[in-house]
Structures are given as structure tokens and as C-alpha cells.
Amino acid sequence: MPIHPIISLSASLMLAAILLAAASHKLRAPHRFARQIGGYDLLPAGASAMAARAVPMVEMLIAVALLVPMLRGWGAVGAVALLLLYTGAIAINLLRGRRDIDCGCSGPGLERPLTGALIVRNAV
């Protein structure tokens, strides 16, 4: 059964807005975001700064794809992949017992520790 176009458009607009807002706060505080990525302790030394530059660009690219009807499918695949990546990083650190690191999902000046609720939020 196909998804009604208004539902698809609404979901795309909402997700694009979320991704653009996320990219915006990461671009406003790139050094902070690099520290947050480093806090997950999943990348080799020195890769956090590179990832901190790449992630907001990927978020913006996916957001734009979600807004262009011909690219919406690719944008949806990209959004799912990105959310799976984020969720995996959170899950790995929760399994390690590392709940005290900043998730990196709030704007500058706001810290949010890792919780299982973040996994549920990303799944929704």
C-alpha cells in the first residue's frame, strides 16, 4: 500500500528541518562538536575533527535531498543510515556503561547525557 503524498511530504519536511537545525548547531560550534564525537571513543585519534566537519555537510545534503521530490527516496535512505549510525554509537557507549558523555544532539551550551530514550527517539 503506497504512502499518501501528504504524509510523505510532511515527514520529509519535518525530518529535513530537524537535520538542518542539527547541522546548524554543529557548524556554529565545530570544536565543541569535535569534542563530543571524540567523547564517544569510536574513531581513531585525529578523526574527530574531520568527522565534525563532514557530519553537518552530510546532514544538510540529506535534508536537501528530502526536499527535492526526485531525490526524496535517496534522502530517506540517507536519513535512515545516519540515524542508524547515531543510534549505534549511542548503543555501543551505553553498553560500555558510558552514560555521562554528551550525546551531541542538543545545541551549543546544552548537554544531554546518553540514555536509552535517545535510541527510542531515533527509532521513531
Tab-separated table of C-alpha atoms in Angstrom:
chain	number	residue	atom	x	y	z
A	1	MET	CA	0.000	0.000	0.000
A	2	PRO	CA	1.584	3.313	-1.051
A	3	ILE	CA	2.080	6.122	1.431
A	4	HIS	CA	-0.249	9.084	0.905
A	5	PRO	CA	1.701	12.005	-0.637
A	6	ILE	CA	0.790	14.437	2.168
A	7	ILE	CA	2.216	12.040	4.768
A	8	SER	CA	5.387	11.571	2.758
A	9	LEU	CA	5.788	15.317	2.235
A	10	SER	CA	5.065	16.127	5.883
A	11	ALA	CA	7.548	13.551	7.147
A	12	SER	CA	10.169	14.767	4.664
A	13	LEU	CA	9.705	18.401	5.685
A	14	MET	CA	9.875	17.569	9.373
A	15	LEU	CA	12.990	15.429	9.041
A	16	ALA	CA	14.677	17.992	6.772
A	17	ALA	CA	14.008	20.710	9.365
A	18	ILE	CA	15.472	18.541	12.131
A	19	LEU	CA	18.582	17.757	10.067
A	20	LEU	CA	19.102	21.394	9.068
A	21	ALA	CA	18.777	22.535	12.687
A	22	ALA	CA	21.230	19.827	13.763
A	23	ALA	CA	23.728	20.830	11.084
A	24	SER	CA	23.354	24.473	12.062
A	25	HIS	CA	24.270	23.951	15.710
A	26	LYS	CA	27.209	21.736	14.743
A	27	LEU	CA	28.520	24.344	12.303
A	28	ARG	CA	28.190	27.120	14.910
A	29	ALA	CA	30.362	25.218	17.396
A	30	PRO	CA	32.616	22.862	15.396
A	31	HIS	CA	35.248	22.459	18.119
A	32	ARG	CA	32.574	21.539	20.654
A	33	PHE	CA	31.099	19.015	18.235
A	34	ALA	CA	34.557	17.521	17.590
A	35	ARG	CA	34.946	17.037	21.374
A	36	GLN	CA	31.527	15.391	21.522
A	37	ILE	CA	32.463	12.985	18.729
A	38	GLY	CA	35.749	12.266	20.497
A	39	GLY	CA	33.824	11.533	23.684
A	40	TYR	CA	32.204	8.533	22.034
A	41	ASP	CA	35.674	6.996	21.697
A	42	LEU	CA	34.798	5.212	18.436
A	43	LEU	CA	37.136	6.892	15.946
A	44	PRO	CA	40.919	6.845	15.692
A	45	ALA	CA	42.794	9.786	17.192
A	46	GLY	CA	42.569	12.836	14.967
A	47	ALA	CA	39.484	11.668	13.080
A	48	SER	CA	37.025	13.539	15.313
A	49	ALA	CA	37.850	16.918	13.771
A	50	MET	CA	37.389	15.538	10.246
A	51	ALA	CA	34.102	13.878	11.224
A	52	ALA	CA	32.935	17.111	12.881
A	53	ARG	CA	33.348	18.875	9.535
A	54	ALA	CA	31.769	16.078	7.480
A	55	VAL	CA	28.695	15.241	9.571
A	56	PRO	CA	26.916	18.620	9.242
A	57	MET	CA	27.576	18.609	5.498
A	58	VAL	CA	26.036	15.134	5.232
A	59	GLU	CA	23.052	16.261	7.324
A	60	MET	CA	22.496	19.239	5.004
A	61	LEU	CA	22.860	17.092	1.888
A	62	ILE	CA	20.301	14.616	3.192
A	63	ALA	CA	17.941	17.455	4.168
A	64	VAL	CA	18.105	18.930	0.671
A	65	ALA	CA	17.523	15.507	-0.872
A	66	LEU	CA	14.417	15.105	1.296
A	67	LEU	CA	13.083	18.395	-0.069
A	68	VAL	CA	13.563	17.523	-3.753
A	69	PRO	CA	10.833	15.150	-4.947
A	70	MET	CA	13.106	13.259	-7.356
A	71	LEU	CA	15.712	12.737	-4.609
A	72	ARG	CA	13.356	12.089	-1.691
A	73	GLY	CA	13.873	8.313	-1.774
A	74	TRP	CA	17.660	8.718	-1.614
A	75	GLY	CA	17.216	11.303	1.145
A	76	ALA	CA	15.107	8.834	3.119
A	77	VAL	CA	17.750	6.124	2.731
A	78	GLY	CA	20.433	8.593	3.816
A	79	ALA	CA	18.403	9.703	6.831
A	80	VAL	CA	17.842	6.105	7.933
A	81	ALA	CA	21.560	5.350	7.534
A	82	LEU	CA	22.545	8.441	9.513
A	83	LEU	CA	20.089	7.682	12.312
A	84	LEU	CA	21.311	4.083	12.439
A	85	LEU	CA	24.884	5.367	12.729
A	86	TYR	CA	23.952	7.750	15.553
A	87	THR	CA	21.878	5.088	17.298
A	88	GLY	CA	24.679	2.544	17.003
A	89	ALA	CA	27.194	4.970	18.522
A	90	ILE	CA	24.832	5.671	21.419
A	91	ALA	CA	24.070	1.960	21.948
A	92	ILE	CA	27.762	0.996	21.952
A	93	ASN	CA	28.528	3.572	24.612
A	94	LEU	CA	25.505	2.631	26.710
A	95	LEU	CA	26.680	-0.985	26.573
A	96	ARG	CA	30.096	0.221	27.713
A	97	GLY	CA	28.394	1.877	30.676
A	98	ARG	CA	29.302	5.344	29.402
A	99	ARG	CA	26.183	7.361	30.123
A	100	ASP	CA	27.940	10.527	31.232
A	101	ILE	CA	29.140	11.706	27.810
A	102	ASP	CA	27.279	14.425	25.907
A	103	CYS	CA	25.171	12.942	23.113
A	104	GLY	CA	25.925	15.850	20.770
A	105	CYS	CA	22.272	16.113	19.823
A	106	SER	CA	21.497	19.403	21.561
A	107	GLY	CA	22.506	22.870	20.554
A	108	PRO	CA	25.543	24.775	21.826
A	109	GLY	CA	25.522	25.235	25.576
A	110	LEU	CA	23.156	22.332	26.146
A	111	GLU	CA	24.418	18.980	27.308
A	112	ARG	CA	22.407	15.792	27.259
A	113	PRO	CA	23.810	12.528	28.631
A	114	LEU	CA	23.305	9.260	26.790
A	115	THR	CA	20.099	7.399	27.640
A	116	GLY	CA	18.028	4.616	26.177
A	117	ALA	CA	15.396	7.242	25.376
A	118	LEU	CA	17.706	8.597	22.667
A	119	ILE	CA	17.645	5.212	20.974
A	120	VAL	CA	13.848	5.154	21.104
A	121	ARG	CA	13.685	8.736	19.785
A	122	ASN	CA	15.923	7.857	16.833
A	123	ALA	CA	13.835	4.774	16.074
A	124	VAL	CA	10.668	6.859	15.949
